[in-house]
Every structure is written in structure tokens, then in C-alpha cells.
Coordinates of C-alpha atoms in Angstrom, one line a residue:
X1 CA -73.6 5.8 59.7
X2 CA -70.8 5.5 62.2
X3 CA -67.8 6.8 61.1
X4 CA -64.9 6.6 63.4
X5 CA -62.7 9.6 62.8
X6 CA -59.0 10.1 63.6
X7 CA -57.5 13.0 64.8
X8 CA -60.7 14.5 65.1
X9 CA -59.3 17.1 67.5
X10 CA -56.9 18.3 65.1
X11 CA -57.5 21.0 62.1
X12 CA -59.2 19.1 59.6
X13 CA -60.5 16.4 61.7
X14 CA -62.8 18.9 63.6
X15 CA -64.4 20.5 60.2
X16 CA -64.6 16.8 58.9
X17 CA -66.4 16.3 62.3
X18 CA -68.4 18.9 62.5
X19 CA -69.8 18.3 58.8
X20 CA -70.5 14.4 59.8
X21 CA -72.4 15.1 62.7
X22 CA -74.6 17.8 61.0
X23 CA -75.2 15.5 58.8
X24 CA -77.0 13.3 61.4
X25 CA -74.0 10.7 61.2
X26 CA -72.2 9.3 64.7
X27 CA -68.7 10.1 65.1
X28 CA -66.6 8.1 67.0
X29 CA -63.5 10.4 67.5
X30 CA -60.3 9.9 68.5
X31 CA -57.2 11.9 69.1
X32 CA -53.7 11.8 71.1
X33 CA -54.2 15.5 71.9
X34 CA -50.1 16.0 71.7
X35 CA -47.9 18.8 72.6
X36 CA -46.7 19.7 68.9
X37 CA -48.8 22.7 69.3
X38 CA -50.8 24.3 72.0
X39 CA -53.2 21.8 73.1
X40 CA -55.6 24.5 73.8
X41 CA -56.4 24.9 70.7
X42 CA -57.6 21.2 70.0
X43 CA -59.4 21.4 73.1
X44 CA -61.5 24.4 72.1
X45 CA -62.2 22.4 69.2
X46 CA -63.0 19.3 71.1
X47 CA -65.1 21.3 73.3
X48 CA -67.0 22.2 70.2
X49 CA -67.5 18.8 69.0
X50 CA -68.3 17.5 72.7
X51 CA -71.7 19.9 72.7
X52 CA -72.9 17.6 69.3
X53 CA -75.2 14.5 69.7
X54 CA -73.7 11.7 68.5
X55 CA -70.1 12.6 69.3
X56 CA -68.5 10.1 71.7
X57 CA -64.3 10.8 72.2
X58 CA -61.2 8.6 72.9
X59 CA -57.9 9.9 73.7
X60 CA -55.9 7.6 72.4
X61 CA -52.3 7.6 70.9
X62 CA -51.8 5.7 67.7
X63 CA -49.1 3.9 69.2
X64 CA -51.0 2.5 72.1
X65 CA -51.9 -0.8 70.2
X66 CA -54.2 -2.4 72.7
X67 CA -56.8 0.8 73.8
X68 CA -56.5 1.7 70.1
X69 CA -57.8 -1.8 69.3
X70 CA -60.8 -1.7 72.2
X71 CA -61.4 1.9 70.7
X72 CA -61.8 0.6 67.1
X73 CA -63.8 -2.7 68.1
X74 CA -66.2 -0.4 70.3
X75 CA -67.0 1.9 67.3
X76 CA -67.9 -0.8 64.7
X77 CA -67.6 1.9 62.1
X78 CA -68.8 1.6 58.5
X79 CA -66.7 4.5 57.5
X80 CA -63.2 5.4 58.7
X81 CA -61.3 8.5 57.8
X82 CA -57.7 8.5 59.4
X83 CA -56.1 12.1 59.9
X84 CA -54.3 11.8 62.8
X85 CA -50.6 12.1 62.3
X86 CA -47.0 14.1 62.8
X87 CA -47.9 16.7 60.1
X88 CA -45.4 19.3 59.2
X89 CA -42.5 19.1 56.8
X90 CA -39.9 21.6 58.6
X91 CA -40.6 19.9 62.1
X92 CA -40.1 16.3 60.7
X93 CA -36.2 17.2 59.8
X94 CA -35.7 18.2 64.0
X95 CA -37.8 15.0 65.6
X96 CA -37.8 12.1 63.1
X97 CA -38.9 9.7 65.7
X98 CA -42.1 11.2 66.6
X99 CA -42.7 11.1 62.2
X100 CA -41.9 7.1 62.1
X101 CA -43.4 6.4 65.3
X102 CA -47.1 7.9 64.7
X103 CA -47.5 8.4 61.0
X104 CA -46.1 4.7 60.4
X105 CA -46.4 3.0 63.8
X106 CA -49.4 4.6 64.3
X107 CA -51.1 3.9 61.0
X108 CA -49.8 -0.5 61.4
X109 CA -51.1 0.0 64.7
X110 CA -54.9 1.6 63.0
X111 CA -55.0 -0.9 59.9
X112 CA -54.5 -4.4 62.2
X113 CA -57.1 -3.0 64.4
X114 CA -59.4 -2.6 61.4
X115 CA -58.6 -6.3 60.4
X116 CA -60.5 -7.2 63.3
X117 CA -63.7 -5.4 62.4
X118 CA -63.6 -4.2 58.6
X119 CA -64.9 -0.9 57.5
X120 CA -66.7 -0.8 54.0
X121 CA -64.4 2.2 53.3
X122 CA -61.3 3.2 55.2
X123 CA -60.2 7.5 53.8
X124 CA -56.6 7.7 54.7
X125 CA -55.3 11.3 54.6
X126 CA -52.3 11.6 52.5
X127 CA -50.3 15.1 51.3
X128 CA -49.5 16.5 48.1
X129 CA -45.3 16.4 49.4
X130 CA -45.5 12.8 48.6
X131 CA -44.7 14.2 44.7
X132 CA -41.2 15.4 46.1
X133 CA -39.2 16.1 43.3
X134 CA -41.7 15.4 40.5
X135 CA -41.6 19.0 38.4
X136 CA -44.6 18.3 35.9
X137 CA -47.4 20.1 36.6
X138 CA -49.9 19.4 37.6
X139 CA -49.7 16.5 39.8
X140 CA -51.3 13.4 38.9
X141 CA -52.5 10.3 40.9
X142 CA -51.3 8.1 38.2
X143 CA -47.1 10.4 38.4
X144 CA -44.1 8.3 40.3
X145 CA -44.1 9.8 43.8
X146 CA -41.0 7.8 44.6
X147 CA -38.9 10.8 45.5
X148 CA -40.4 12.3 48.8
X149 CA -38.0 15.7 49.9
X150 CA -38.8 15.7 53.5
X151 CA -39.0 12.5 56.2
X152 CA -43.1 14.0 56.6
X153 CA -43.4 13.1 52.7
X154 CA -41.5 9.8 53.4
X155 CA -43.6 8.6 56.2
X156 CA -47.1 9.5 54.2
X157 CA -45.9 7.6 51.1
X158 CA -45.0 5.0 53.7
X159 CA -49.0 5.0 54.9
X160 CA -50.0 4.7 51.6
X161 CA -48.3 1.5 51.1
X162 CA -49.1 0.0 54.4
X163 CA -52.8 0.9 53.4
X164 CA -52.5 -0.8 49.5
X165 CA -51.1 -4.1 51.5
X166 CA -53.9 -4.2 54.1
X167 CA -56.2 -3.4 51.2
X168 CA -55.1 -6.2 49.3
X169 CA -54.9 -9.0 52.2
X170 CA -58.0 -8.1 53.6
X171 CA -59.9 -6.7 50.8
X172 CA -60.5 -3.6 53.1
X173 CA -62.0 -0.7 50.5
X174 CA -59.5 2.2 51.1
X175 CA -58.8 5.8 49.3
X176 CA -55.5 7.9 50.1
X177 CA -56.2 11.2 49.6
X178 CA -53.6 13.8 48.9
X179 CA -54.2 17.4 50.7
X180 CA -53.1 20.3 49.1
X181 CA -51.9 23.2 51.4
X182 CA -55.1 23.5 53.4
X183 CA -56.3 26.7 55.1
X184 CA -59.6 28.1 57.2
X185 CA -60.2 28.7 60.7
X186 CA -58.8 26.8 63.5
X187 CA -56.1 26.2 61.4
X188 CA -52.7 24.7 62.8
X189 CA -50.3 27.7 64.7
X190 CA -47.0 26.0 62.6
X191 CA -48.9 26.9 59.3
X192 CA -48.0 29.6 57.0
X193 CA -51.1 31.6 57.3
X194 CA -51.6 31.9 61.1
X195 CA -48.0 33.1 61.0
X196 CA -48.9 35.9 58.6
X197 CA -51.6 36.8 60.4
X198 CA -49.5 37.1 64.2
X199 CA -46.8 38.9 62.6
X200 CA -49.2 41.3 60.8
X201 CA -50.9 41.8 64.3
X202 CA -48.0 42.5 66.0
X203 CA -46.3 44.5 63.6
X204 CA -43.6 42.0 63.2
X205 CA -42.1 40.7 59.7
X206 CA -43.5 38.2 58.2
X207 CA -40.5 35.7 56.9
X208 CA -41.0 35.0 53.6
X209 CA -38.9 31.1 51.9
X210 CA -37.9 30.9 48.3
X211 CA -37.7 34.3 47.8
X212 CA -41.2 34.7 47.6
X213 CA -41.5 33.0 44.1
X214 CA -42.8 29.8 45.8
X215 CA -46.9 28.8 44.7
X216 CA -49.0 26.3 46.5
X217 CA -52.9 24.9 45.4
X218 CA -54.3 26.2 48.3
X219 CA -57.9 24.7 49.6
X220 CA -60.0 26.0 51.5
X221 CA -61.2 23.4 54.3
X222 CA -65.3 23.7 53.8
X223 CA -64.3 22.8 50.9
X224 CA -61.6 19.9 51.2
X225 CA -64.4 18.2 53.7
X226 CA -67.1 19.0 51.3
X227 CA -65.3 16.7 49.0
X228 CA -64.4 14.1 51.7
X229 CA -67.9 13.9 52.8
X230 CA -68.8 13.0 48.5
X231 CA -65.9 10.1 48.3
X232 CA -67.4 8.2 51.5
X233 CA -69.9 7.1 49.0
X234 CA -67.2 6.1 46.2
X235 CA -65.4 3.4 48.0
X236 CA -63.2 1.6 45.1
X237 CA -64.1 -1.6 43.5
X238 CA -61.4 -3.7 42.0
X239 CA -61.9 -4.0 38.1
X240 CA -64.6 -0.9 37.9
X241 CA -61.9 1.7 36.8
X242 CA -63.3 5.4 36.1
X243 CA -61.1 7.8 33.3
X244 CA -58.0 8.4 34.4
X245 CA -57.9 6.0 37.4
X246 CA -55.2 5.2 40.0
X247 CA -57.0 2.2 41.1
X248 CA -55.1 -0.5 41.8
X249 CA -55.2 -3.9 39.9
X250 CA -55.1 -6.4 42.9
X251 CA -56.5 -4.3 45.6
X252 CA -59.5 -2.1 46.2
X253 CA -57.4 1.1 46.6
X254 CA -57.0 4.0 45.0
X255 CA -55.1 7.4 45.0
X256 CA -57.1 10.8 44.9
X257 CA -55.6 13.9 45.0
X258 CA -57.9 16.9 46.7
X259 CA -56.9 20.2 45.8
X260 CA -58.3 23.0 43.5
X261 CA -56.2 22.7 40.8
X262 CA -55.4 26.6 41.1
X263 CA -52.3 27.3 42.5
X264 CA -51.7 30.7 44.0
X265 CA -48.5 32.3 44.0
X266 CA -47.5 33.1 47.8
X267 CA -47.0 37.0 47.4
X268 CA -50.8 36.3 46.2
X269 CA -51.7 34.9 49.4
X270 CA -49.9 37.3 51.7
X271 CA -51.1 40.6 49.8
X272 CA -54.9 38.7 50.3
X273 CA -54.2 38.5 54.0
X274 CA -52.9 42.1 53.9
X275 CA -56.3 43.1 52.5
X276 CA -58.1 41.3 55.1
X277 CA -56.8 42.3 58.2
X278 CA -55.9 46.2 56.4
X279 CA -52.4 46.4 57.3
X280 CA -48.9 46.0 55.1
X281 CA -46.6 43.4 55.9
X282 CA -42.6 43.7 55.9
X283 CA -40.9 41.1 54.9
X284 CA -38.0 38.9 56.2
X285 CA -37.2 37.5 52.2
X286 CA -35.6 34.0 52.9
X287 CA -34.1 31.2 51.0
X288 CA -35.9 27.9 50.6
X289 CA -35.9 25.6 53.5
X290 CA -34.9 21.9 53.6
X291 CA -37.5 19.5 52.6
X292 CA -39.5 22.2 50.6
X293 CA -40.9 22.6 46.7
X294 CA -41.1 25.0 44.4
X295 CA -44.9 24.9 43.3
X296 CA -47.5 22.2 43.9
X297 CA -50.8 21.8 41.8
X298 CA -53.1 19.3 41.6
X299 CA -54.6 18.0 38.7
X300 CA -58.2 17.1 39.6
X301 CA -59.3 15.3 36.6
X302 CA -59.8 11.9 38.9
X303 CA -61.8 14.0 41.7
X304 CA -63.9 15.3 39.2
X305 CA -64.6 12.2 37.4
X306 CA -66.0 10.8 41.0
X307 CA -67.8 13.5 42.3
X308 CA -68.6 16.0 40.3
X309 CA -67.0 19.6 40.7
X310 CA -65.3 20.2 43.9
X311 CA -66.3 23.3 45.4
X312 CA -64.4 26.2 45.6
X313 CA -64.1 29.0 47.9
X314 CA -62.6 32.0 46.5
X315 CA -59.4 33.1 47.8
X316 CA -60.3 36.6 49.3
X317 CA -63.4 34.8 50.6
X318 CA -61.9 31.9 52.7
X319 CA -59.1 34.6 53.5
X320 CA -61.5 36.9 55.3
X321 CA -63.1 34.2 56.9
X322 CA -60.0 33.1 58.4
X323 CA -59.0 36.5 59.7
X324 CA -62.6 37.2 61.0
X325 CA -62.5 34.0 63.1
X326 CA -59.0 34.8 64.1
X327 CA -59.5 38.1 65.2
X328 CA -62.4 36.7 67.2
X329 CA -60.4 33.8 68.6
X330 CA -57.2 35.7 69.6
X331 CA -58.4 38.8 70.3
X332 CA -57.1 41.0 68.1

């Protein structure tokens, strides 16, 4: 098929790419390749996706209406999964604009673009923050998420809706799928895990929120785009509900969480990076941050109920493949 892919130069949107085009699919990918973090680092993945057949790149910002249109009309894509976006919840509290300006903007901007040249199924990457101050556990599609913490979880819920009304006025087939605390190789420099892993290189603390009692569903990303790669065939159909469905009643939309369902308290995680790389940590024990929960865990009853059984990458596994690739990357 062609699939056009967003943020393909970004964490996710590289595996996601990577996958597509092994599987003999063209990707059409596109990405703003900001400053938020090194650049370098989406350009060694772009460099990596560059030497596949049947990769063909635009570097486009979200908010450039008009290239993203001639982008979008050149690609004709069957599929499209949209990842690029402001991620982040700490950063979206310092630099609102650049939150409202690509992940809403930027996603008005993608979904009148597709109104010109419908996809059979659009796969728009949501978060598990949009649950905010929900405190039953686990999280399900069908919960209120009407009580986003941080201006990140705001302008996701905010995509969501923009994508139910497109959806609806243009019967454009479209799944928002929530991402629960992703980790693996490659993985963004502003995320918890390739912060563990510098400090416990350099022998620097590691700083530690919520006193260390915090928990997070972590996924592992083979396995995340292992399950993307499964829904591209489950685009929703008004009236054809599955057990416990979020889909819609006047629009071909639904809501799809994508997490293991095995949350994994963060002392958990750091003593697992600890093992992998053989050195203790110290730790900098700090309060929680603005914008931050407790716990997240998804319930995956939904995901399940699509695709079968997502897989899952044991925690020590994808751990010591993420410290093997980042001791190859960075030298240490």
C-alpha cells in the first residue's frame, strides 16, 4: 500500500517506518525535523530510512498549509498514520505556543489536506495523559478523559476531536490511539530512560519525581508498531461495534488505547536499567512535577478484541536492548 507517515523521522515514526517498508509497503514520510531535540538524532534515523526502497521524504512543517497539502495530494495514500507532534508534558508548561500551533494547527492543517484525497484509514497518535485526573485503573477507552493535567494532554484530546469531526463530515475512517510510556532504541533524549542511562554513564544522579512511588504501562516500541501495523487492517465501520467498543455512533472513529496493561513501578524500571548497563544509580528523590500522574495503565480489553494479543517484550529484554543500542550509539 502507500501509507503516508508523519513524523516519520521522529522515535516512533522511524520503527513504524522501518516495519512498513519491510513489509514491502511505500512510505511517504514526512517530518519538520525541529530543534526540540538534537536534530542529529532524527537524521541518523532518516539516514536509515533514506537507504530503504520505497521511502520517498518531505520536510514539511504541519503548519505550512500549502506544501503540506502538495505533500499529501502527491502521496495518494491508502493508509495514514499521523505522529508528528510537540510531545512532552514538562516542555508543554515552558512553550505553549509551539503545543497549540503543531499538535492542533498542525493536525487542522493534516485533516483538510486529507479532505482533498481520502485515506481508507487515517491512525492518529494519541497519549495515555489525555486520562488526566481519571484515578480508576485501568484506563478505559470508553472513561471521561475530560480532565487533561498538562497543555500536551490538552492539545492531544484536542486532535482527537478535530479527527471525530473530520470523521464524521467526511466519513474519513480514523482510529486515535493512546500510547503508553513508550521506550526502545532511538528513543527521544527528553525521555525518562535515556536520562537514566547518561546519568548512570557519567556517574551523575539520576533525579528521581514523585518520590519514586510513581508507575507507568510501559511498551516497548517493536511492540507498540507491531500492534499499529495489525489495526491498519481494522479501520472502524459505523454500526459494526466489537465488545467493549469506543466507536462512535455517527462517525467511523474510534478510541484504542496501546499499552501492555502491566504497569511497572519506576524504581522497577531504574533498578532494570541498573542491571543492564551494571552500575548503581544515586538518586536525586524529587517531588512530582506539574502536569504529571500518579500511575497510568491501560486496559487492553478493546485492543485485544481487534487484534488478538499484543505482543510483549519483557521488561529486562527491551531494557537491554535499549542499553546495547545506546552504548553502541553514544559510545559508551
Amino acid at each position: 500500500m502507500r501509507i503516508l507517515v508523519t513524523g516519520a523521522a521522529g522515535f516512533i515514526g522511524y520503527h513504524l517506518s522501518q516495519s512498513l517498508l519491510a513489509d514491502g509497503h511505500t512510505v511517504y514520510g514526512l517530518d519538520a525535523l525541529t530543534s526540540y531535540y538534537d536534530p542529529a538524532l532524527k537524521r541518523t534515523r532518516l539516514d536509515l530510512l533514506q537507504r530503504q526502497n520505497g521511502f520517498d521524504f518531505g520536510q514539511i512543517d504541519l503548519t505550512d498549509a500549502a506544501a503540506l497539502g502538495v505533500f499529501v495530494a502527491e502521496a495518494e495514500a491508502e493508509v495514514v498514520f499521523h505522529l508528528a507532534a510537540q510531545p512532552g508534558v514538562r516542555y508543554s508548561i515552558e512553550n505553549p505556543q509551539s503545543y497549540i500551533q503543531s499538535n492542533v494547527v498542525g493536525t487542522a492543517n493534516l485533516l483538510e489536506a486529507l479532505r482533498q484525497h481520502l485515506p481508507k484509514h487515517l491512525i492518529f497518535a494519541s497519549t495515555s495523559s489525555v486520562y488526566g485526573g481519571n484515578t480508576t485503573m485501568p484506563y478505559a477507552e470508553t472513561d471521561r478523559a475530560d480532565s487533561p493535567l498538562s497543555l500536551y494532554a490538552a492539545t492531544k484530546k484536542s486532535g482527537e476531536a478535530l479527527v471525530h469531526s473530520y470523521s464524521h463530515l467526511w466519513s474519513i475512517p480514523s482510529t486515535c490511539v493512546r500510547f503508553f510510556t513508550v521506550y526502545g532504541p532511538y528513543g527521544r533524549p527528553d525521555m525518562a530512560i535515556l536520562k537514566f542511562a547518561h546519568a548512570l554513564a557519567a556517574g551523575e544522579p539520576i533525579d528521581v519525581y514523585g518520590h519514586g512511588r510513581m508507575q507507568r504501562d510501559f511498551t516497548y516500541v517493536s511492540d507498540l508498531v507491531a500492534a499499529m501495523v495489525a489495526i491498519m487492517e481494522k479501520a472502524p465501520v459505523m454500526g459494526r461495534p466489537v465488545a467493549g467498543d469506543s466507536l462512535s455512533a455517527v462517525a467511523p472513529f474510534r478510541l484504542l488505547n496501546l499499552g501492555g496493561g502491566r504497569p511497572v513501578a519506576l524504581m522497577e524500571f531504574i533498578a532494570s536499567i541498573e542491571r543492564a548497563m551494571g552500575a548503581n544509580a544515586r538518586l536525586n528523590v524529587l517531588p512530582m512535577q506539574p502536569g504529571d500522574v500518579v500511575a497510568t495503565q491501560a486496559d487492553t480489553a478493546l485492543l485485544k478484541a481487534l487484534i488478538g494479543e499484543l505482543p510483549t517484550t519483557p521488561l529486562d529484554v527491551g531494557i537491554g536492548r535499549f542499553v546495547a543500542w545506546f552504548r553502541e550509539y553514544y559510545g559508551t
